[in-house]
Tab-separated table of N, CA and C in Angstrom:
chain	number	residue	atom	x	y	z
P	26	MET	N	-59.597	-52.477	-32.321
P	26	MET	CA	-58.172	-52.480	-32.572
P	26	MET	C	-57.418	-51.958	-31.347
P	27	ARG	N	-57.956	-50.905	-30.762
P	27	ARG	CA	-57.327	-50.294	-29.605
P	27	ARG	C	-57.324	-51.263	-28.422
P	28	LYS	N	-58.429	-51.984	-28.235
P	28	LYS	CA	-58.520	-52.962	-27.152
P	28	LYS	C	-57.532	-54.099	-27.374
P	29	ARG	N	-57.396	-54.472	-28.636
P	29	ARG	CA	-56.464	-55.554	-28.952
P	29	ARG	C	-55.025	-55.124	-28.647
P	30	LEU	N	-54.653	-53.906	-29.004
P	30	LEU	CA	-53.313	-53.406	-28.708
P	30	LEU	C	-53.084	-53.316	-27.204
P	31	LEU	N	-54.089	-52.876	-26.478
P	31	LEU	CA	-53.999	-52.790	-25.028
P	31	LEU	C	-53.819	-54.182	-24.421
P	32	ALA	N	-54.551	-55.148	-24.936
P	32	ALA	CA	-54.444	-56.519	-24.440
P	32	ALA	C	-53.052	-57.085	-24.716
P	33	VAL	N	-52.510	-56.824	-25.912
P	33	VAL	CA	-51.175	-57.307	-26.253
P	33	VAL	C	-50.135	-56.642	-25.350
P	34	ALA	N	-50.274	-55.347	-25.131
P	34	ALA	CA	-49.339	-54.636	-24.257
P	34	ALA	C	-49.406	-55.178	-22.835
P	35	LEU	N	-50.610	-55.444	-22.354
P	35	LEU	CA	-50.784	-55.990	-21.009
P	35	LEU	C	-50.153	-57.378	-20.903
P	36	LEU	N	-50.370	-58.204	-21.912
P	36	LEU	CA	-49.755	-59.536	-21.910
P	36	LEU	C	-48.231	-59.437	-21.935
P	37	GLY	N	-47.711	-58.480	-22.675
P	37	GLY	CA	-46.258	-58.274	-22.711
P	37	GLY	C	-45.719	-57.880	-21.350
P	38	CYS	N	-46.432	-56.998	-20.667
P	38	CYS	CA	-46.013	-56.588	-19.317
P	38	CYS	C	-46.062	-57.762	-18.353
P	39	LEU	N	-47.110	-58.568	-18.447
P	39	LEU	CA	-47.232	-59.740	-17.580
P	39	LEU	C	-46.108	-60.735	-17.862
P	40	ALA	N	-45.778	-60.916	-19.115
P	40	ALA	CA	-44.695	-61.834	-19.477
P	40	ALA	C	-43.368	-61.341	-18.920
P	41	CYS	N	-43.124	-60.028	-18.996
P	41	CYS	CA	-41.889	-59.467	-18.442
P	41	CYS	C	-41.842	-59.654	-16.938
P	42	ALA	N	-42.945	-59.397	-16.270
P	42	ALA	CA	-43.003	-59.569	-14.818
P	42	ALA	C	-42.801	-61.033	-14.453
P	43	TRP	N	-43.400	-61.948	-15.192
P	43	TRP	CA	-43.250	-63.373	-14.915
P	43	TRP	C	-41.805	-63.803	-15.102
P	44	SER	N	-41.163	-63.356	-16.186
P	44	SER	CA	-39.783	-63.782	-16.425
P	44	SER	C	-38.847	-63.191	-15.389
P	45	ALA	N	-39.133	-62.000	-14.887
P	45	ALA	CA	-38.305	-61.419	-13.828
P	45	ALA	C	-38.436	-62.244	-12.558
P	46	ASN	N	-39.637	-62.700	-12.252
P	46	ASN	CA	-39.854	-63.523	-11.065
P	46	ASN	C	-39.331	-64.934	-11.262
P	47	ALA	N	-39.216	-65.379	-12.498
P	47	ALA	CA	-38.799	-66.743	-12.782
P	47	ALA	C	-37.281	-66.873	-12.879
P	48	ALA	N	-36.555	-65.763	-12.751
P	48	ALA	CA	-35.102	-65.816	-12.843
P	48	ALA	C	-34.549	-66.718	-11.756
P	49	ALA	N	-33.472	-67.403	-12.079
P	49	ALA	CA	-32.858	-68.327	-11.135
P	49	ALA	C	-32.364	-67.596	-9.896
P	50	LEU	N	-32.471	-68.281	-8.776
P	50	LEU	CA	-31.938	-67.802	-7.515
P	50	LEU	C	-30.467	-68.227	-7.484
P	51	ASN	N	-29.573	-67.263	-7.423
P	51	ASN	CA	-28.138	-67.547	-7.439
P	51	ASN	C	-27.575	-67.472	-6.031
P	52	ILE	N	-27.035	-68.600	-5.591
P	52	ILE	CA	-26.501	-68.742	-4.248
P	52	ILE	C	-25.062	-69.226	-4.357
P	53	VAL	N	-24.196	-68.726	-3.487
P	53	VAL	CA	-22.829	-69.216	-3.407
P	53	VAL	C	-22.594	-69.714	-1.985
P	54	ALA	N	-22.049	-70.914	-1.868
P	54	ALA	CA	-21.618	-71.447	-0.579
P	54	ALA	C	-20.111	-71.213	-0.501
P	55	LEU	N	-19.710	-70.293	0.364
P	55	LEU	CA	-18.315	-69.898	0.506
P	55	LEU	C	-17.778	-70.487	1.797
P	56	GLY	N	-16.735	-71.307	1.705
P	56	GLY	CA	-16.214	-71.919	2.915
P	56	GLY	C	-14.986	-72.759	2.648
P	57	ALA	N	-14.753	-73.691	3.576
P	57	ALA	CA	-13.570	-74.540	3.526
P	57	ALA	C	-13.947	-75.965	3.125
P	58	SER	N	-13.267	-76.963	3.695
P	58	SER	CA	-13.416	-78.345	3.238
P	58	SER	C	-14.818	-78.907	3.415
P	59	ASN	N	-15.516	-78.567	4.500
P	59	ASN	CA	-16.865	-79.109	4.650
P	59	ASN	C	-17.827	-78.506	3.628
P	60	THR	N	-17.561	-77.314	3.159
P	60	THR	CA	-18.354	-76.758	2.072
P	60	THR	C	-17.968	-77.457	0.766
P	61	ALA	N	-16.662	-77.592	0.542
P	61	ALA	CA	-16.173	-78.252	-0.676
P	61	ALA	C	-16.648	-79.699	-0.740
P	62	GLY	N	-16.775	-80.321	0.423
P	62	GLY	CA	-17.178	-81.724	0.486
P	62	GLY	C	-16.086	-82.590	1.061
P	63	MET	N	-14.875	-82.381	0.617
P	63	MET	CA	-13.783	-83.261	1.045
P	63	MET	C	-12.605	-82.474	1.597
P	64	GLY	N	-11.908	-83.128	2.517
P	64	GLY	CA	-10.683	-82.570	3.055
P	64	GLY	C	-9.499	-82.980	2.195
P	65	LYS	N	-8.323	-82.641	2.667
P	65	LYS	CA	-7.109	-83.019	1.950
P	65	LYS	C	-6.001	-83.256	2.965
P	66	GLY	N	-4.903	-83.776	2.525
P	66	GLY	CA	-3.746	-83.957	3.393
P	66	GLY	C	-4.023	-84.899	4.544
P	67	ASN	N	-3.770	-84.428	5.765
P	67	ASN	CA	-3.947	-85.250	6.959
P	67	ASN	C	-5.407	-85.555	7.259
P	68	HIS	N	-6.315	-84.830	6.662
P	68	HIS	CA	-7.749	-84.983	6.935
P	68	HIS	C	-8.526	-85.136	5.633
P	69	PRO	N	-8.415	-86.307	4.988
P	69	PRO	CA	-9.048	-86.479	3.680
P	69	PRO	C	-10.515	-86.908	3.729
P	70	GLY	N	-11.161	-86.824	4.871
P	70	GLY	CA	-12.545	-87.289	4.967
P	70	GLY	C	-13.505	-86.428	4.177
P	71	GLY	N	-14.773	-86.805	4.242
P	71	GLY	CA	-15.809	-86.033	3.574
P	71	GLY	C	-16.500	-86.812	2.480
P	72	VAL	N	-17.104	-86.079	1.571
P	72	VAL	CA	-17.898	-86.655	0.484
P	72	VAL	C	-17.509	-85.986	-0.836
P	73	PRO	N	-17.848	-86.610	-1.962
P	73	PRO	CA	-17.630	-85.935	-3.254
P	73	PRO	C	-18.476	-84.654	-3.334
P	74	ARG	N	-18.044	-83.700	-4.143
P	74	ARG	CA	-18.738	-82.408	-4.268
P	74	ARG	C	-20.233	-82.559	-4.554
P	75	ASP	N	-20.594	-83.584	-5.345
P	75	ASP	CA	-22.007	-83.722	-5.697
P	75	ASP	C	-22.851	-84.255	-4.543
P	76	GLN	N	-22.230	-84.592	-3.408
P	76	GLN	CA	-22.962	-84.987	-2.206
P	76	GLN	C	-22.828	-83.963	-1.083
P	77	ALA	N	-22.024	-82.928	-1.294
P	77	ALA	CA	-21.832	-81.894	-0.279
P	77	ALA	C	-23.112	-81.066	-0.125
P	78	PHE	N	-23.223	-80.358	0.989
P	78	PHE	CA	-24.470	-79.646	1.273
P	78	PHE	C	-24.886	-78.654	0.187
P	79	PRO	N	-23.960	-77.962	-0.528
P	79	PRO	CA	-24.454	-77.057	-1.578
P	79	PRO	C	-25.249	-77.794	-2.660
P	80	ALA	N	-24.759	-78.952	-3.104
P	80	ALA	CA	-25.479	-79.724	-4.134
P	80	ALA	C	-26.799	-80.246	-3.579
P	81	GLN	N	-26.789	-80.694	-2.331
P	81	GLN	CA	-28.023	-81.208	-1.730
P	81	GLN	C	-29.035	-80.084	-1.513
P	82	LEU	N	-28.552	-78.898	-1.127
P	82	LEU	CA	-29.447	-77.747	-0.962
P	82	LEU	C	-30.081	-77.368	-2.298
P	83	GLU	N	-29.300	-77.355	-3.363
P	83	GLU	CA	-29.851	-77.045	-4.688
P	83	GLU	C	-30.966	-78.026	-5.047
P	84	ALA	N	-30.737	-79.311	-4.791
P	84	ALA	CA	-31.754	-80.323	-5.095
P	84	ALA	C	-33.018	-80.104	-4.259
P	85	LEU	N	-32.866	-79.744	-2.991
P	85	LEU	CA	-34.034	-79.482	-2.141
P	85	LEU	C	-34.818	-78.262	-2.627
P	86	LEU	N	-34.108	-77.211	-3.014
P	86	LEU	CA	-34.778	-76.009	-3.525
P	86	LEU	C	-35.534	-76.319	-4.810
P	87	ARG	N	-34.921	-77.058	-5.709
P	87	ARG	CA	-35.576	-77.419	-6.970
P	87	ARG	C	-36.792	-78.319	-6.719
P	88	ALA	N	-36.696	-79.198	-5.728
P	88	ALA	CA	-37.834	-80.055	-5.382
P	88	ALA	C	-39.009	-79.222	-4.872
P	89	LYS	N	-38.722	-78.049	-4.331
P	89	LYS	CA	-39.773	-77.125	-3.874
P	89	LYS	C	-40.246	-76.205	-4.993
P	90	GLY	N	-39.729	-76.411	-6.206
P	90	GLY	CA	-40.143	-75.601	-7.347
P	90	GLY	C	-39.386	-74.293	-7.476
P	91	ILE	N	-38.270	-74.159	-6.782
P	91	ILE	CA	-37.469	-72.935	-6.846
P	91	ILE	C	-36.284	-73.176	-7.776
P	92	ASP	N	-36.210	-72.400	-8.850
P	92	ASP	CA	-35.113	-72.509	-9.804
P	92	ASP	C	-33.884	-71.892	-9.154
P	93	ALA	N	-33.034	-72.734	-8.593
P	93	ALA	CA	-31.876	-72.254	-7.849
P	93	ALA	C	-30.593	-72.852	-8.399
P	94	ASP	N	-29.553	-72.045	-8.359
P	94	ASP	CA	-28.212	-72.493	-8.699
P	94	ASP	C	-27.361	-72.238	-7.462
P	95	VAL	N	-26.890	-73.307	-6.825
P	95	VAL	CA	-26.048	-73.179	-5.639
P	95	VAL	C	-24.620	-73.525	-6.049
P	96	ARG	N	-23.791	-72.516	-6.114
P	96	ARG	CA	-22.391	-72.678	-6.537
P	96	ARG	C	-21.542	-73.035	-5.327
P	97	ASN	N	-20.777	-74.086	-5.446
P	97	ASN	CA	-19.906	-74.528	-4.362
P	97	ASN	C	-18.555	-73.830	-4.499
P	98	ALA	N	-18.302	-72.868	-3.602
P	98	ALA	CA	-17.026	-72.142	-3.578
P	98	ALA	C	-16.244	-72.525	-2.324
P	99	GLY	N	-16.277	-73.818	-2.006
P	99	GLY	CA	-15.519	-74.322	-0.873
P	99	GLY	C	-14.131	-74.750	-1.305
P	100	VAL	N	-13.140	-74.454	-0.477
P	100	VAL	CA	-11.757	-74.834	-0.739
P	100	VAL	C	-11.199	-75.481	0.522
P	101	ALA	N	-10.797	-76.730	0.409
P	101	ALA	CA	-10.246	-77.442	1.556
P	101	ALA	C	-9.042	-76.696	2.119
P	102	GLY	N	-9.009	-76.557	3.443
P	102	GLY	CA	-7.908	-75.892	4.124
P	102	GLY	C	-7.998	-74.383	4.168
P	103	ASP	N	-9.045	-73.809	3.605
P	103	ASP	CA	-9.167	-72.353	3.515
P	103	ASP	C	-9.361	-71.712	4.886
P	104	THR	N	-8.780	-70.530	5.053
P	104	THR	CA	-8.990	-69.712	6.239
P	104	THR	C	-9.863	-68.522	5.845
P	105	THR	N	-10.325	-67.784	6.841
P	105	THR	CA	-11.147	-66.610	6.535
P	105	THR	C	-10.336	-65.558	5.774
P	106	ALA	N	-9.024	-65.470	6.042
P	106	ALA	CA	-8.188	-64.519	5.295
P	106	ALA	C	-8.153	-64.893	3.812
P	107	SER	N	-8.052	-66.193	3.522
P	107	SER	CA	-8.065	-66.644	2.128
P	107	SER	C	-9.422	-66.394	1.489
P	108	MET	N	-10.498	-66.654	2.253
P	108	MET	CA	-11.847	-66.412	1.722
P	108	MET	C	-12.041	-64.942	1.394
P	109	LEU	N	-11.528	-64.075	2.263
P	109	LEU	CA	-11.642	-62.642	2.028
P	109	LEU	C	-10.905	-62.250	0.746
P	110	ARG	N	-9.723	-62.829	0.534
P	110	ARG	CA	-8.945	-62.507	-0.672
P	110	ARG	C	-9.620	-62.999	-1.950
P	111	ARG	N	-10.263	-64.151	-1.899
P	111	ARG	CA	-10.853	-64.721	-3.120
P	111	ARG	C	-12.344	-64.431	-3.274
P	112	MET	N	-12.912	-63.700	-2.329
P	112	MET	CA	-14.354	-63.482	-2.293
P	112	MET	C	-14.909	-62.875	-3.589
P	113	ASP	N	-14.273	-61.844	-4.117
P	113	ASP	CA	-14.821	-61.196	-5.319
P	113	ASP	C	-14.871	-62.151	-6.505
P	114	ALA	N	-13.856	-62.997	-6.643
P	114	ALA	CA	-13.846	-63.964	-7.744
P	114	ALA	C	-14.817	-65.111	-7.476
P	115	ALA	N	-14.965	-65.487	-6.214
P	115	ALA	CA	-15.820	-66.626	-5.859
P	115	ALA	C	-17.308	-66.278	-5.874
P	116	VAL	N	-17.619	-64.999	-5.694
P	116	VAL	CA	-19.017	-64.562	-5.622
P	116	VAL	C	-19.297	-63.622	-6.786
P	117	PRO	N	-19.794	-64.166	-7.911
P	117	PRO	CA	-20.011	-63.335	-9.099
P	117	PRO	C	-21.184	-62.373	-8.947
P	118	ASP	N	-21.185	-61.359	-9.793
P	118	ASP	CA	-22.333	-60.450	-9.845
P	118	ASP	C	-23.580	-61.280	-10.144
P	119	GLY	N	-24.693	-60.872	-9.576
P	119	GLY	CA	-25.942	-61.599	-9.763
P	119	GLY	C	-26.232	-62.576	-8.640
P	120	THR	N	-25.269	-62.745	-7.730
P	120	THR	CA	-25.489	-63.607	-6.570
P	120	THR	C	-26.431	-62.891	-5.612
P	121	GLN	N	-27.454	-63.608	-5.131
P	121	GLN	CA	-28.387	-63.011	-4.174
P	121	GLN	C	-28.102	-63.407	-2.731
P	122	ILE	N	-27.561	-64.610	-2.531
P	122	ILE	CA	-27.339	-65.123	-1.181
P	122	ILE	C	-25.975	-65.806	-1.124
P	123	VAL	N	-25.256	-65.579	-0.021
P	123	VAL	CA	-24.024	-66.317	0.254
P	123	VAL	C	-24.202	-67.044	1.576
P	124	ILE	N	-23.903	-68.330	1.555
P	124	ILE	CA	-23.852	-69.126	2.776
P	124	ILE	C	-22.381	-69.166	3.167
P	125	LEU	N	-22.055	-68.612	4.325
P	125	LEU	CA	-20.666	-68.422	4.738
P	125	LEU	C	-20.297	-69.372	5.870
P	126	GLN	N	-19.421	-70.335	5.568
P	126	GLN	CA	-18.917	-71.296	6.548
P	126	GLN	C	-17.458	-70.959	6.793
P	127	ALA	N	-17.177	-70.376	7.935
P	127	ALA	CA	-15.825	-69.890	8.185
P	127	ALA	C	-15.360	-70.199	9.607
P	128	GLY	N	-14.033	-70.250	9.779
P	128	GLY	CA	-13.478	-70.264	11.118
P	128	GLY	C	-12.708	-71.479	11.570
P	129	GLY	N	-13.076	-72.682	11.156
P	129	GLY	CA	-12.436	-73.887	11.674
P	129	GLY	C	-10.941	-73.948	11.411
P	130	ASN	N	-10.522	-73.617	10.215
P	130	ASN	CA	-9.099	-73.674	9.894
P	130	ASN	C	-8.329	-72.545	10.566
P	131	ASP	N	-8.968	-71.416	10.803
P	131	ASP	CA	-8.314	-70.312	11.505
P	131	ASP	C	-7.901	-70.766	12.907
P	132	GLU	N	-8.835	-71.456	13.581
P	132	GLU	CA	-8.552	-71.928	14.940
P	132	GLU	C	-7.407	-72.927	14.937
P	133	ARG	N	-7.408	-73.859	14.020
P	133	ARG	CA	-6.353	-74.874	13.957
P	133	ARG	C	-4.992	-74.265	13.641
P	134	ARG	N	-4.987	-73.154	12.940
P	134	ARG	CA	-3.713	-72.539	12.538
P	134	ARG	C	-3.316	-71.372	13.436
P	135	GLY	N	-4.053	-71.187	14.530
P	135	GLY	CA	-3.700	-70.138	15.480
P	135	GLY	C	-4.076	-68.738	15.046
P	136	ALA	N	-4.977	-68.612	14.080
P	136	ALA	CA	-5.414	-67.294	13.607
P	136	ALA	C	-6.844	-67.028	14.046
P	137	GLY	N	-7.266	-67.642	15.156
P	137	GLY	CA	-8.654	-67.542	15.619
P	137	GLY	C	-9.141	-66.132	15.836
P	138	GLY	N	-8.260	-65.250	16.332
P	138	GLY	CA	-8.661	-63.866	16.566
P	138	GLY	C	-8.995	-63.125	15.294
P	139	ASP	N	-8.323	-63.488	14.215
P	139	ASP	CA	-8.564	-62.839	12.932
P	139	ASP	C	-9.865	-63.310	12.288
P	140	ALA	N	-10.324	-64.492	12.667
P	140	ALA	CA	-11.504	-65.071	12.024
P	140	ALA	C	-12.724	-64.177	12.184
P	141	SER	N	-12.933	-63.650	13.371
P	141	SER	CA	-14.104	-62.789	13.598
P	141	SER	C	-14.037	-61.524	12.749
P	142	ALA	N	-12.867	-60.890	12.728
P	142	ALA	CA	-12.713	-59.659	11.946
P	142	ALA	C	-12.851	-59.947	10.450
P	143	ASN	N	-12.235	-61.032	9.989
P	143	ASN	CA	-12.330	-61.378	8.568
P	143	ASN	C	-13.759	-61.722	8.173
P	144	THR	N	-14.443	-62.500	9.029
P	144	THR	CA	-15.827	-62.876	8.746
P	144	THR	C	-16.718	-61.637	8.685
P	145	ALA	N	-16.502	-60.713	9.608
P	145	ALA	CA	-17.287	-59.459	9.611
P	145	ALA	C	-17.005	-58.658	8.348
P	146	GLN	N	-15.758	-58.632	7.916
P	146	GLN	CA	-15.405	-57.887	6.702
P	146	GLN	C	-16.009	-58.543	5.461
P	147	ILE	N	-15.981	-59.873	5.402
P	147	ILE	CA	-16.594	-60.592	4.276
P	147	ILE	C	-18.082	-60.250	4.220
P	148	ALA	N	-18.762	-60.378	5.358
P	148	ALA	CA	-20.209	-60.100	5.406
P	148	ALA	C	-20.503	-58.659	5.016
P	149	SER	N	-19.717	-57.727	5.515
P	149	SER	CA	-19.932	-56.308	5.213
P	149	SER	C	-19.777	-56.024	3.721
P	150	LYS	N	-18.743	-56.596	3.104
P	150	LYS	CA	-18.519	-56.371	1.671
P	150	LYS	C	-19.635	-56.994	0.830
P	151	LEU	N	-20.096	-58.173	1.230
P	151	LEU	CA	-21.181	-58.813	0.487
P	151	LEU	C	-22.476	-58.025	0.636
P	152	GLU	N	-22.783	-57.601	1.846
P	152	GLU	CA	-24.008	-56.829	2.080
P	152	GLU	C	-23.968	-55.500	1.340
P	153	ALA	N	-22.783	-54.901	1.216
P	153	ALA	CA	-22.646	-53.655	0.447
P	153	ALA	C	-22.966	-53.881	-1.026
P	154	ARG	N	-22.808	-55.119	-1.492
P	154	ARG	CA	-23.155	-55.485	-2.868
P	154	ARG	C	-24.613	-55.912	-2.988
P	155	GLY	N	-25.368	-55.830	-1.889
P	155	GLY	CA	-26.777	-56.214	-1.913
P	155	GLY	C	-26.998	-57.712	-1.776
P	156	ILE	N	-26.001	-58.431	-1.289
P	156	ILE	CA	-26.076	-59.883	-1.152
P	156	ILE	C	-26.397	-60.227	0.299
P	157	LYS	N	-27.392	-61.080	0.486
P	157	LYS	CA	-27.737	-61.537	1.829
P	157	LYS	C	-26.757	-62.613	2.257
P	158	VAL	N	-26.351	-62.562	3.528
P	158	VAL	CA	-25.367	-63.507	4.045
P	158	VAL	C	-26.028	-64.374	5.115
P	159	ILE	N	-25.879	-65.682	4.954
P	159	ILE	CA	-26.348	-66.634	5.955
P	159	ILE	C	-25.100	-67.278	6.567
P	160	PRO	N	-24.770	-66.899	7.823
P	160	PRO	CA	-23.616	-67.532	8.465
P	160	PRO	C	-23.940	-68.988	8.779
P	161	LEU	N	-22.968	-69.868	8.580
P	161	LEU	CA	-23.205	-71.286	8.777
P	161	LEU	C	-22.269	-71.857	9.824
P	162	LYS	N	-22.846	-72.365	10.883
P	162	LYS	CA	-22.110	-73.155	11.858
P	162	LYS	C	-22.627	-74.575	11.671
P	163	LEU	N	-21.808	-75.414	11.076
P	163	LEU	CA	-22.227	-76.759	10.685
P	163	LEU	C	-22.822	-77.554	11.837
P	164	SER	N	-22.233	-77.458	13.017
P	164	SER	CA	-22.694	-78.273	14.146
P	164	SER	C	-24.112	-77.913	14.581
P	165	THR	N	-24.618	-76.768	14.150
P	165	THR	CA	-26.002	-76.396	14.457
P	165	THR	C	-26.976	-77.356	13.790
P	166	TYR	N	-26.608	-77.861	12.626
P	166	TYR	CA	-27.511	-78.693	11.835
P	166	TYR	C	-27.144	-80.170	11.827
P	167	ALA	N	-25.858	-80.471	11.888
P	167	ALA	CA	-25.412	-81.856	11.750
P	167	ALA	C	-24.798	-82.340	13.064
P	168	PRO	N	-25.345	-83.396	13.617
P	168	PRO	CA	-24.802	-83.912	14.880
P	168	PRO	C	-23.420	-84.538	14.685
P	169	ALA	N	-22.685	-84.640	15.771
P	169	ALA	CA	-21.347	-85.220	15.727
P	169	ALA	C	-21.362	-86.640	15.173
P	170	SER	N	-22.466	-87.341	15.336
P	170	SER	CA	-22.564	-88.723	14.840
P	170	SER	C	-22.517	-88.804	13.314
P	171	THR	N	-22.657	-87.667	12.630
P	171	THR	CA	-22.606	-87.673	11.162
P	171	THR	C	-21.237	-87.219	10.650
P	172	ARG	N	-20.254	-87.248	11.532
P	172	ARG	CA	-18.885	-86.917	11.107
P	172	ARG	C	-18.157	-88.177	10.682
P	173	ASP	N	-17.209	-87.980	9.779
P	173	ASP	CA	-16.339	-89.074	9.375
P	173	ASP	C	-15.384	-89.411	10.514
P	174	PRO	N	-14.712	-90.548	10.424
P	174	PRO	CA	-13.760	-90.934	11.480
P	174	PRO	C	-12.663	-89.892	11.738
P	175	ASP	N	-12.383	-89.020	10.775
P	175	ASP	CA	-11.348	-88.004	11.012
P	175	ASP	C	-11.800	-86.954	12.030
P	176	GLY	N	-13.103	-86.949	12.358
P	176	GLY	CA	-13.626	-86.029	13.365
P	176	GLY	C	-13.852	-84.611	12.891
P	177	GLU	N	-13.498	-84.298	11.670
P	177	GLU	CA	-13.624	-82.933	11.158
P	177	GLU	C	-14.632	-82.784	10.032
P	178	HIS	N	-14.772	-83.806	9.225
P	178	HIS	CA	-15.616	-83.699	8.041
P	178	HIS	C	-16.889	-84.505	8.211
P	179	TYR	N	-17.935	-84.057	7.542
P	179	TYR	CA	-19.237	-84.709	7.634
P	179	TYR	C	-19.409	-85.731	6.523
P	180	ASN	N	-20.170	-86.781	6.831
P	180	ASN	CA	-20.516	-87.772	5.826
P	180	ASN	C	-21.749	-87.289	5.064
P	181	ALA	N	-22.257	-88.102	4.159
P	181	ALA	CA	-23.400	-87.691	3.334
P	181	ALA	C	-24.621	-87.346	4.185
P	182	GLN	N	-24.840	-88.083	5.277
P	182	GLN	CA	-25.980	-87.793	6.153
P	182	GLN	C	-25.802	-86.439	6.847
P	183	GLY	N	-24.580	-86.121	7.214
P	183	GLY	CA	-24.310	-84.816	7.812
P	183	GLY	C	-24.561	-83.683	6.834
P	184	HIS	N	-24.112	-83.869	5.598
P	184	HIS	CA	-24.349	-82.846	4.571
P	184	HIS	C	-25.845	-82.705	4.278
P	185	ALA	N	-26.566	-83.829	4.291
P	185	ALA	CA	-28.018	-83.776	4.083
P	185	ALA	C	-28.685	-83.007	5.213
P	186	ALA	N	-28.228	-83.210	6.442
P	186	ALA	CA	-28.796	-82.494	7.593
P	186	ALA	C	-28.519	-80.997	7.492
P	187	VAL	N	-27.323	-80.633	7.054
P	187	VAL	CA	-26.984	-79.213	6.873
P	187	VAL	C	-27.884	-78.596	5.800
P	188	ALA	N	-28.028	-79.283	4.673
P	188	ALA	CA	-28.874	-78.769	3.580
P	188	ALA	C	-30.311	-78.589	4.049
P	189	ALA	N	-30.842	-79.579	4.756
P	189	ALA	CA	-32.230	-79.497	5.246
P	189	ALA	C	-32.376	-78.367	6.262
P	190	GLY	N	-31.371	-78.170	7.098
P	190	GLY	CA	-31.424	-77.086	8.072
P	190	GLY	C	-31.346	-75.707	7.438
P	191	LEU	N	-30.577	-75.605	6.372
P	191	LEU	CA	-30.441	-74.324	5.664
P	191	LEU	C	-31.664	-73.970	4.828
P	192	LEU	N	-32.383	-74.984	4.369
P	192	LEU	CA	-33.483	-74.773	3.431
P	192	LEU	C	-34.443	-73.663	3.858
P	193	PRO	N	-35.006	-73.687	5.069
P	193	PRO	CA	-35.947	-72.610	5.427
P	193	PRO	C	-35.297	-71.233	5.508
P	194	GLN	N	-34.020	-71.184	5.921
P	194	GLN	CA	-33.324	-69.900	5.968
P	194	GLN	C	-33.125	-69.326	4.566
P	195	VAL	N	-32.760	-70.188	3.631
P	195	VAL	CA	-32.535	-69.742	2.260
P	195	VAL	C	-33.839	-69.285	1.630
P	196	ILE	N	-34.904	-70.045	1.849
P	196	ILE	CA	-36.206	-69.669	1.311
P	196	ILE	C	-36.638	-68.318	1.872
P	197	ALA	N	-36.445	-68.126	3.172
P	197	ALA	CA	-36.813	-66.846	3.791
P	197	ALA	C	-35.955	-65.701	3.244
P	198	ALA	N	-34.648	-65.926	3.111
P	198	ALA	CA	-33.767	-64.889	2.596
P	198	ALA	C	-34.102	-64.527	1.151
P	199	ALA	N	-34.556	-65.524	0.399
P	199	ALA	CA	-34.919	-65.299	-1.000
P	199	ALA	C	-36.301	-64.658	-1.142
P	200	GLY	N	-37.066	-64.665	-0.064
P	200	GLY	CA	-38.412	-64.106	-0.127
P	200	GLY	C	-39.360	-64.997	-0.917
P	201	LYS	N	-39.117	-66.289	-0.911
P	201	LYS	CA	-39.942	-67.223	-1.680
P	201	LYS	C	-41.029	-67.818	-0.802
């Protein structure tokens, strides 16, 4: 009887450990129009949200057997100041990783100097919450040939290249 109780207790502990390890990986992609997928106004290029790099990254992670939820918190036209203001609402508790795409709109609007300070503040606040931050410079992963005719937004192939480039970084950050 004692051995049976010990075996049941051990199985219960193993089940708890397994379910803790099996919890979904929660990721937020925080950025502007290229994160959102599409631009607006004078620059309406891009792709639908379900083809943007966050959705493609989620599909790649799941194909590797990683239960991941990649939330797209991209807003077309957003600046780093706007991202900083909306960060707490955009990045819910339980998020483990944030992919941060920032800066392009700051430069176009003449707020380039603020972009570095805002980006550093965003990263610092997220890290204080225990969230790993992966800074994203889109051109690192997607060549200019994968941009739409507007010259600012990426097509589906560009978003696929970004997702594929991020995949090993996300896996490493997640410890998977």
